[in-house]
Amino acid sequence: MSTVLISGASIAGPALAFWLRRHGFDVTVVERSHTLRGGGYPIDIRGTALGVVERMGLLPRLREAHVDTQRITFLSADGSQVASVRPETLAHGDQHDLEVRRGDLAEILYDTVRDDVEFLFDNTIVAMDGHPGGVDVTFRSGLQRTYDHVIGADGLHSGVRALTFGPEEQFHRYLGYCFAGFTLPNHLGLKQEALLWNEPGRAAALYAVGEAETVHGFLSFTRAEAPFGAFQDPHAQRELVASVFAGDGWEVPGLVTAMRAADDLFFDTVSQIRMPRWSSGRVALAGDAAHAPSFLTGQGSSLALVGAYVLAGQLATAPDHAAAFAAYERQTRPFVEANQNLVDEGDAELFPATAESLAARNAALRERETMPAGTGRPEHSAMTLPEFAR
């Protein structure tokens, strides 16, 4: 039985583990965190990815977890309403799209494989040595093993990618924004809705999932260069965000205070990963590690689910790993790039950088208030899932 090590237990990793087990592989998943990471902002499953979760038998559970956000209300600098629209109108979504919390999707995927897959939590890969017979892996814990294949599904700042292809900066396409996400008390009593406040180059949001006692807070801002030095320094992250939003109105001071105290702060850049190839030898990348589209496209999880399905199927049916990895990339890259290219529209709608672009965005939003839901962007469904023997 062929052995596969997957690094990362968020979305792409467990989804890939599911399909690899279905095809008869012996799978291990290593995750840096000490347990499955819950929480996180809502994510979307759309288009071609809906076919993947349907084939996994997960549609009923995901429909139960659907958060069904009713409205997104846009606010001016003084907190007055600019427009209030249905999310699918803003995101060019489809009525069949699913919106679930990232942590709920991760938990559902984990539950499907936890009894059939070995999970190594609180551990990570520190060294790999590929050879014709496999990949020798050394873990942070000191454990050493050999696997037939290693897959990096460990996100935007992938360690597997760094070990295999070199520093992230060569593949990192910074889109000009930084953001901080965290939770805070729902003192406004928001229900199934989001509020988005804008000043040129700055945005603050409150996102209420259901009728929870907490909401997701979000602070985003433009910055000429990516603050790579702050990635590993939570104090520097907090100070940077606080300095950008100093003196702003509406609920922003409370958001900054909550951000400073949050124990679940997540800070990052709004970025993409663009690589000329996704594999080297017996090592391949999946999900954001290979092709992060950025949350501005709303397609990160959908691309991860589709890629996991195709990668597992090709490893199961191709004559060898080289042919499998080549076919995986050949089948999915056009779909990935079409969705990555949606990013410019997302940034103009959510985070206008100038007063002129903000005024234009606001005028467009007012026209959308009465628009019906659309049928989704063609890019979301631009790939037909291949069939693999199971």
Coordinates of C-alpha atoms in Angstrom, one line a residue:
M1 CA 0.0 0.0 0.0
S2 CA 1.4 3.4 -1.0
T3 CA 2.0 5.8 1.8
V4 CA 1.3 9.6 1.7
L5 CA 2.2 12.2 4.2
I6 CA 0.0 15.4 4.1
S7 CA 1.1 18.5 5.9
G8 CA -1.9 20.6 7.1
A9 CA -5.2 19.7 8.6
S10 CA -7.4 22.6 7.5
I11 CA -9.3 22.2 4.3
A12 CA -7.1 20.8 1.5
G13 CA -5.3 18.3 3.8
P14 CA -8.3 16.4 5.2
A15 CA -10.2 16.6 1.8
L16 CA -7.1 15.0 0.1
A17 CA -6.9 12.4 2.9
F18 CA -10.5 11.4 2.3
W19 CA -10.0 10.8 -1.4
L20 CA -6.6 9.1 -1.0
R21 CA -8.1 6.7 1.6
R22 CA -11.0 6.0 -0.9
H23 CA -8.4 5.0 -3.4
G24 CA -6.6 2.7 -1.0
F25 CA -3.6 4.8 0.2
D26 CA -2.1 4.7 3.7
V27 CA -2.4 8.3 4.8
T28 CA -0.8 10.4 7.6
V29 CA -1.6 14.0 8.3
V30 CA 0.7 16.2 10.3
E31 CA -0.5 19.5 11.8
R32 CA 1.5 22.2 13.5
S33 CA -1.4 23.1 15.9
H34 CA -1.9 21.0 19.0
T35 CA -5.5 20.3 18.0
L36 CA -7.9 21.0 15.1
R37 CA -8.2 24.7 14.6
G38 CA -11.8 25.8 15.0
G39 CA -13.4 29.2 14.4
G40 CA -12.5 31.5 11.6
Y41 CA -14.6 33.6 9.3
P42 CA -17.2 32.1 7.0
I43 CA -16.1 30.7 3.7
D44 CA -17.9 29.8 0.5
I45 CA -18.3 26.5 -1.4
R46 CA -19.4 27.2 -4.9
G47 CA -19.6 25.9 -8.5
T48 CA -17.4 22.9 -9.3
A49 CA -16.6 22.4 -5.6
L50 CA -20.2 21.6 -4.8
G51 CA -19.8 18.5 -7.0
V52 CA -16.8 17.4 -4.9
V53 CA -18.6 17.7 -1.5
E54 CA -21.7 16.0 -3.0
R55 CA -19.4 13.0 -4.1
M56 CA -18.0 13.0 -0.6
G57 CA -21.6 12.6 0.8
L58 CA -21.2 15.8 2.8
L59 CA -23.9 18.0 1.4
P60 CA -26.5 17.3 4.1
R61 CA -24.0 18.2 6.9
L62 CA -22.8 21.3 5.1
R63 CA -26.4 22.5 4.5
E64 CA -27.0 22.2 8.2
A65 CA -23.9 24.3 8.8
H66 CA -24.9 26.9 6.2
V67 CA -24.8 30.3 8.0
D68 CA -27.2 32.0 5.5
T69 CA -26.0 35.6 5.9
Q70 CA -29.0 37.8 5.1
R71 CA -27.5 41.3 4.5
I72 CA -24.2 43.1 4.2
T73 CA -24.6 46.8 5.1
F74 CA -22.0 49.3 4.0
L75 CA -21.3 52.3 6.1
S76 CA -19.6 55.6 5.6
A77 CA -16.9 57.2 7.8
D78 CA -19.5 58.5 10.2
G79 CA -21.3 55.2 10.4
S80 CA -24.3 56.2 8.3
Q81 CA -25.7 53.6 5.8
V82 CA -24.5 53.7 2.2
A83 CA -26.3 50.6 1.0
S84 CA -27.5 47.2 2.2
V85 CA -27.3 44.2 -0.2
R86 CA -27.7 40.5 -0.3
P87 CA -24.3 38.7 -0.1
E88 CA -24.9 36.7 -3.3
T89 CA -25.5 40.0 -5.1
L90 CA -22.2 41.4 -3.9
A91 CA -20.2 38.2 -4.4
H92 CA -21.8 37.3 -7.7
G93 CA -23.0 34.1 -6.1
D94 CA -25.6 31.5 -6.8
Q95 CA -28.5 30.4 -4.7
H96 CA -26.9 27.0 -4.5
D97 CA -23.7 28.3 -2.9
L98 CA -22.9 27.2 0.6
E99 CA -21.5 29.5 3.3
V100 CA -20.0 27.8 6.4
R101 CA -17.6 28.8 9.0
R102 CA -14.1 27.7 8.1
G103 CA -13.8 25.8 11.4
D104 CA -17.1 23.9 10.8
L105 CA -15.9 22.8 7.3
A106 CA -12.5 21.7 8.8
E107 CA -14.3 19.7 11.5
I108 CA -16.7 18.1 9.1
L109 CA -13.8 17.0 6.9
Y110 CA -11.8 15.8 9.9
D111 CA -14.8 13.7 11.1
T112 CA -14.9 11.9 7.8
V113 CA -11.3 10.6 8.0
R114 CA -10.3 10.6 11.7
D115 CA -10.9 6.8 12.1
D116 CA -9.0 5.9 8.9
V117 CA -6.1 8.3 8.9
E118 CA -3.2 8.9 11.3
F119 CA -3.1 12.4 12.6
L120 CA 0.1 13.8 14.1
F121 CA -0.9 17.0 16.0
D122 CA 1.6 19.5 17.5
N123 CA 4.2 18.5 15.0
T124 CA 5.6 19.6 11.7
I125 CA 8.1 18.7 9.0
V126 CA 11.6 20.1 9.5
A127 CA 13.6 18.2 6.9
M128 CA 12.9 16.1 3.8
D129 CA 15.3 14.1 1.6
G130 CA 13.8 12.8 -1.6
H131 CA 15.2 9.8 -3.4
P132 CA 14.0 7.3 -6.1
G133 CA 12.4 5.1 -3.4
G134 CA 10.5 7.8 -1.5
V135 CA 10.9 10.8 0.8
D136 CA 12.8 10.6 4.1
V137 CA 11.0 13.0 6.5
T138 CA 12.2 14.3 9.9
F139 CA 9.6 15.8 12.2
R140 CA 10.1 18.5 14.8
S141 CA 9.5 15.9 17.5
G142 CA 12.5 13.9 16.3
L143 CA 10.4 11.2 14.6
Q144 CA 11.8 10.0 11.3
R145 CA 9.8 8.1 8.6
T146 CA 9.9 7.4 4.9
Y147 CA 6.8 8.0 2.7
D148 CA 6.1 7.3 -1.0
H149 CA 4.8 10.9 -1.5
V150 CA 4.6 14.1 0.6
I151 CA 1.9 16.7 -0.1
G152 CA 2.1 20.2 1.3
A153 CA -1.4 21.4 2.1
D154 CA -0.1 23.8 4.8
G155 CA -1.4 27.1 3.6
L156 CA -0.2 30.5 2.3
H157 CA 3.1 30.3 4.3
S158 CA 3.7 26.6 3.5
G159 CA 6.7 25.0 5.2
V160 CA 6.7 22.1 2.7
R161 CA 6.9 24.7 -0.2
A162 CA 9.8 26.4 1.5
L163 CA 11.7 23.2 2.0
T164 CA 11.1 22.1 -1.6
F165 CA 11.1 25.2 -3.7
G166 CA 12.8 27.8 -1.5
P167 CA 11.7 31.1 0.1
E168 CA 8.1 32.2 -0.1
E169 CA 8.9 35.7 -1.5
Q170 CA 9.5 34.4 -5.0
F171 CA 6.0 33.1 -5.3
H172 CA 4.2 35.6 -3.1
R173 CA 2.1 38.1 -5.0
Y174 CA 1.2 40.8 -2.4
L175 CA -2.0 42.6 -3.3
G176 CA -1.4 45.7 -1.3
Y177 CA -3.5 45.0 1.8
C178 CA -3.0 43.6 5.3
F179 CA -5.7 42.4 7.6
A180 CA -6.4 41.3 11.2
G181 CA -9.2 39.0 12.2
F182 CA -10.4 38.2 15.7
T183 CA -13.6 37.6 17.7
L184 CA -15.3 40.0 20.1
P185 CA -18.6 40.3 22.0
N186 CA -21.7 40.9 19.9
H187 CA -22.7 44.1 21.7
L188 CA -24.7 45.4 18.8
G189 CA -26.9 42.3 18.7
L190 CA -26.2 41.5 15.1
K191 CA -27.8 38.4 13.6
Q192 CA -26.9 36.8 10.3
E193 CA -25.5 40.0 8.9
A194 CA -22.3 41.9 8.3
L195 CA -21.4 45.6 8.7
L196 CA -18.6 47.0 6.6
W197 CA -17.2 50.5 7.3
N198 CA -14.9 52.2 4.8
E199 CA -12.5 55.1 4.6
P200 CA -10.2 55.3 1.6
G201 CA -7.6 52.6 2.1
R202 CA -9.1 51.3 5.4
A203 CA -12.0 48.9 6.2
A204 CA -13.5 47.6 9.4
A205 CA -16.1 44.9 9.6
L206 CA -18.3 43.0 12.0
Y207 CA -19.6 39.7 10.8
A208 CA -22.3 37.9 12.8
V209 CA -22.8 34.2 12.1
G210 CA -26.3 33.2 13.3
E211 CA -27.3 34.6 16.7
A212 CA -24.0 34.0 18.5
E213 CA -22.8 36.0 21.5
T214 CA -19.6 36.8 19.6
V215 CA -18.9 38.3 16.2
H216 CA -16.0 38.2 13.8
G217 CA -14.1 41.5 13.8
F218 CA -12.0 42.4 10.8
L219 CA -9.6 45.3 10.2
S220 CA -8.0 45.8 6.8
F221 CA -5.8 48.5 5.3
T222 CA -3.6 49.3 2.4
R223 CA 0.2 49.2 2.7
A224 CA 2.8 49.6 0.0
E225 CA 5.0 46.7 1.1
A226 CA 4.2 43.4 2.9
P227 CA 5.3 43.6 6.5
F228 CA 7.1 40.3 6.5
G229 CA 8.9 41.1 9.7
A230 CA 5.5 41.2 11.6
F231 CA 4.4 37.7 10.6
Q232 CA 6.0 36.1 13.7
D233 CA 5.5 39.0 16.1
P234 CA 2.0 39.4 17.5
H235 CA 2.9 42.5 19.4
A236 CA 4.2 44.2 16.2
Q237 CA 1.0 43.1 14.4
R238 CA -1.2 44.7 17.1
E239 CA 0.8 47.9 17.1
L240 CA 0.8 48.2 13.3
V241 CA -3.0 47.8 13.1
A242 CA -3.7 50.2 16.0
S243 CA -1.5 52.9 14.4
V244 CA -3.3 52.7 11.1
F245 CA -6.8 53.0 12.6
A246 CA -5.9 55.6 15.3
G247 CA -8.5 58.4 15.4
D248 CA -11.1 56.7 13.2
G249 CA -14.8 56.8 14.1
W250 CA -17.8 54.5 14.2
E251 CA -17.1 51.3 16.1
V252 CA -13.4 51.3 15.1
P253 CA -11.9 52.3 18.5
G254 CA -13.8 49.3 20.1
L255 CA -12.6 47.0 17.4
V256 CA -9.0 48.1 18.0
T257 CA -9.3 47.6 21.7
A258 CA -10.8 44.1 21.1
M259 CA -8.0 43.3 18.7
R260 CA -5.3 44.2 21.2
A261 CA -6.9 41.9 23.8
A262 CA -7.9 39.0 21.4
D263 CA -6.4 35.6 22.1
D264 CA -7.4 34.4 18.6
L265 CA -5.8 37.2 16.5
F266 CA -5.0 36.2 13.0
F267 CA -2.9 38.7 11.0
D268 CA -1.7 38.3 7.4
T269 CA -1.4 40.0 4.1
V270 CA -4.0 39.8 1.3
S271 CA -1.9 37.8 -1.1
Q272 CA -1.8 35.1 -3.8
I273 CA 0.7 32.3 -4.4
R274 CA 1.6 32.0 -8.1
M275 CA 4.0 29.2 -9.0
P276 CA 5.3 27.9 -12.3
R277 CA 4.9 24.3 -11.1
W278 CA 3.3 22.6 -8.1
S279 CA 5.5 19.6 -7.7
S280 CA 9.1 18.5 -7.5
G281 CA 10.1 14.8 -7.4
R282 CA 7.8 13.0 -5.0
V283 CA 6.6 16.2 -3.3
A284 CA 3.5 18.2 -4.5
L285 CA 1.5 21.1 -3.2
A286 CA -2.3 21.5 -2.8
G287 CA -4.7 24.3 -1.8
D288 CA -3.3 27.6 -0.7
A289 CA 0.2 26.2 -0.5
A290 CA 0.1 25.8 -4.3
H291 CA -2.2 28.5 -5.5
A292 CA -3.7 30.7 -2.8
P293 CA -6.2 33.0 -4.7
S294 CA -6.7 35.4 -1.6
F295 CA -10.0 35.8 0.2
L296 CA -10.9 38.7 -2.2
T297 CA -11.9 36.0 -4.7
G298 CA -14.0 34.0 -2.2
Q299 CA -12.6 30.8 -3.9
G300 CA -9.8 29.5 -1.7
S301 CA -11.8 26.6 -0.1
S302 CA -13.5 25.7 -3.4
L303 CA -10.1 25.5 -5.2
A304 CA -8.7 23.4 -2.4
L305 CA -11.6 20.9 -2.5
V306 CA -11.4 20.5 -6.3
G307 CA -7.6 20.2 -6.3
A308 CA -7.7 17.6 -3.6
Y309 CA -10.2 15.5 -5.6
V310 CA -8.1 15.6 -8.8
L311 CA -4.7 15.1 -7.1
A312 CA -5.9 11.9 -5.3
G313 CA -7.6 10.6 -8.4
Q314 CA -4.4 11.1 -10.5
L315 CA -2.2 9.4 -7.9
A316 CA -4.5 6.5 -7.9
T317 CA -4.8 6.1 -11.7
A318 CA -1.6 7.5 -13.3
P319 CA 1.3 5.1 -14.0
D320 CA 3.7 6.9 -11.6
H321 CA 3.9 10.0 -9.4
A322 CA 5.5 12.1 -12.1
A323 CA 2.6 11.5 -14.5
A324 CA 0.1 11.9 -11.7
F325 CA 1.4 15.3 -10.6
A326 CA 1.6 16.5 -14.2
A327 CA -2.0 15.5 -14.9
Y328 CA -3.2 17.1 -11.7
E329 CA -1.6 20.4 -12.6
R330 CA -2.7 20.2 -16.3
Q331 CA -6.4 19.6 -15.3
T332 CA -6.6 22.1 -12.5
R333 CA -4.3 25.0 -13.4
P334 CA -6.7 26.7 -15.9
F335 CA -9.5 26.6 -13.4
V336 CA -7.2 27.9 -10.6
E337 CA -5.9 30.8 -12.7
A338 CA -9.3 31.8 -13.9
N339 CA -10.4 32.2 -10.3
Q340 CA -7.2 33.9 -9.2
N341 CA -7.8 36.5 -11.9
L342 CA -11.1 37.6 -10.2
V343 CA -9.1 39.3 -7.5
D344 CA -9.1 42.8 -9.0
E345 CA -12.8 43.0 -8.9
G346 CA -13.0 41.8 -5.2
D347 CA -10.5 44.4 -4.0
A348 CA -12.4 47.2 -5.8
E349 CA -15.7 46.3 -4.1
L350 CA -14.5 45.6 -0.5
F351 CA -11.5 47.9 0.0
P352 CA -11.4 51.0 -2.3
A353 CA -8.0 52.6 -1.9
T354 CA -8.9 56.2 -2.9
A355 CA -11.7 58.6 -2.3
E356 CA -12.7 58.5 -6.0
S357 CA -12.8 54.7 -6.1
L358 CA -14.8 54.6 -2.8
A359 CA -17.4 57.1 -4.2
A360 CA -17.7 55.0 -7.4
R361 CA -18.1 51.8 -5.3
N362 CA -20.8 53.4 -3.2
A363 CA -22.7 54.5 -6.2
A364 CA -22.6 51.0 -7.7
L365 CA -23.7 49.5 -4.4
R366 CA -26.8 51.7 -4.3
E367 CA -27.9 50.3 -7.7
R368 CA -27.4 46.8 -6.4
E369 CA -29.7 47.1 -3.5
T370 CA -32.8 46.1 -5.5
M371 CA -31.0 43.7 -7.8
P372 CA -32.0 40.0 -7.6
A373 CA -29.4 37.3 -7.0
G374 CA -27.5 36.2 -10.0
T375 CA -26.4 32.8 -11.3
G376 CA -22.8 33.0 -10.2
R377 CA -19.7 33.8 -12.0
P378 CA -18.8 31.4 -14.9
E379 CA -15.3 31.0 -13.4
H380 CA -16.7 29.3 -10.3
S381 CA -18.0 26.4 -12.5
A382 CA -15.3 26.6 -15.2
M383 CA -14.1 23.0 -14.7
T384 CA -15.9 19.7 -15.1
L385 CA -14.8 17.1 -12.6
P386 CA -13.0 14.1 -14.1
E387 CA -14.2 10.6 -13.3
F388 CA -11.9 8.3 -11.4
A389 CA -12.5 4.6 -10.7
R390 CA -13.2 4.1 -7.0

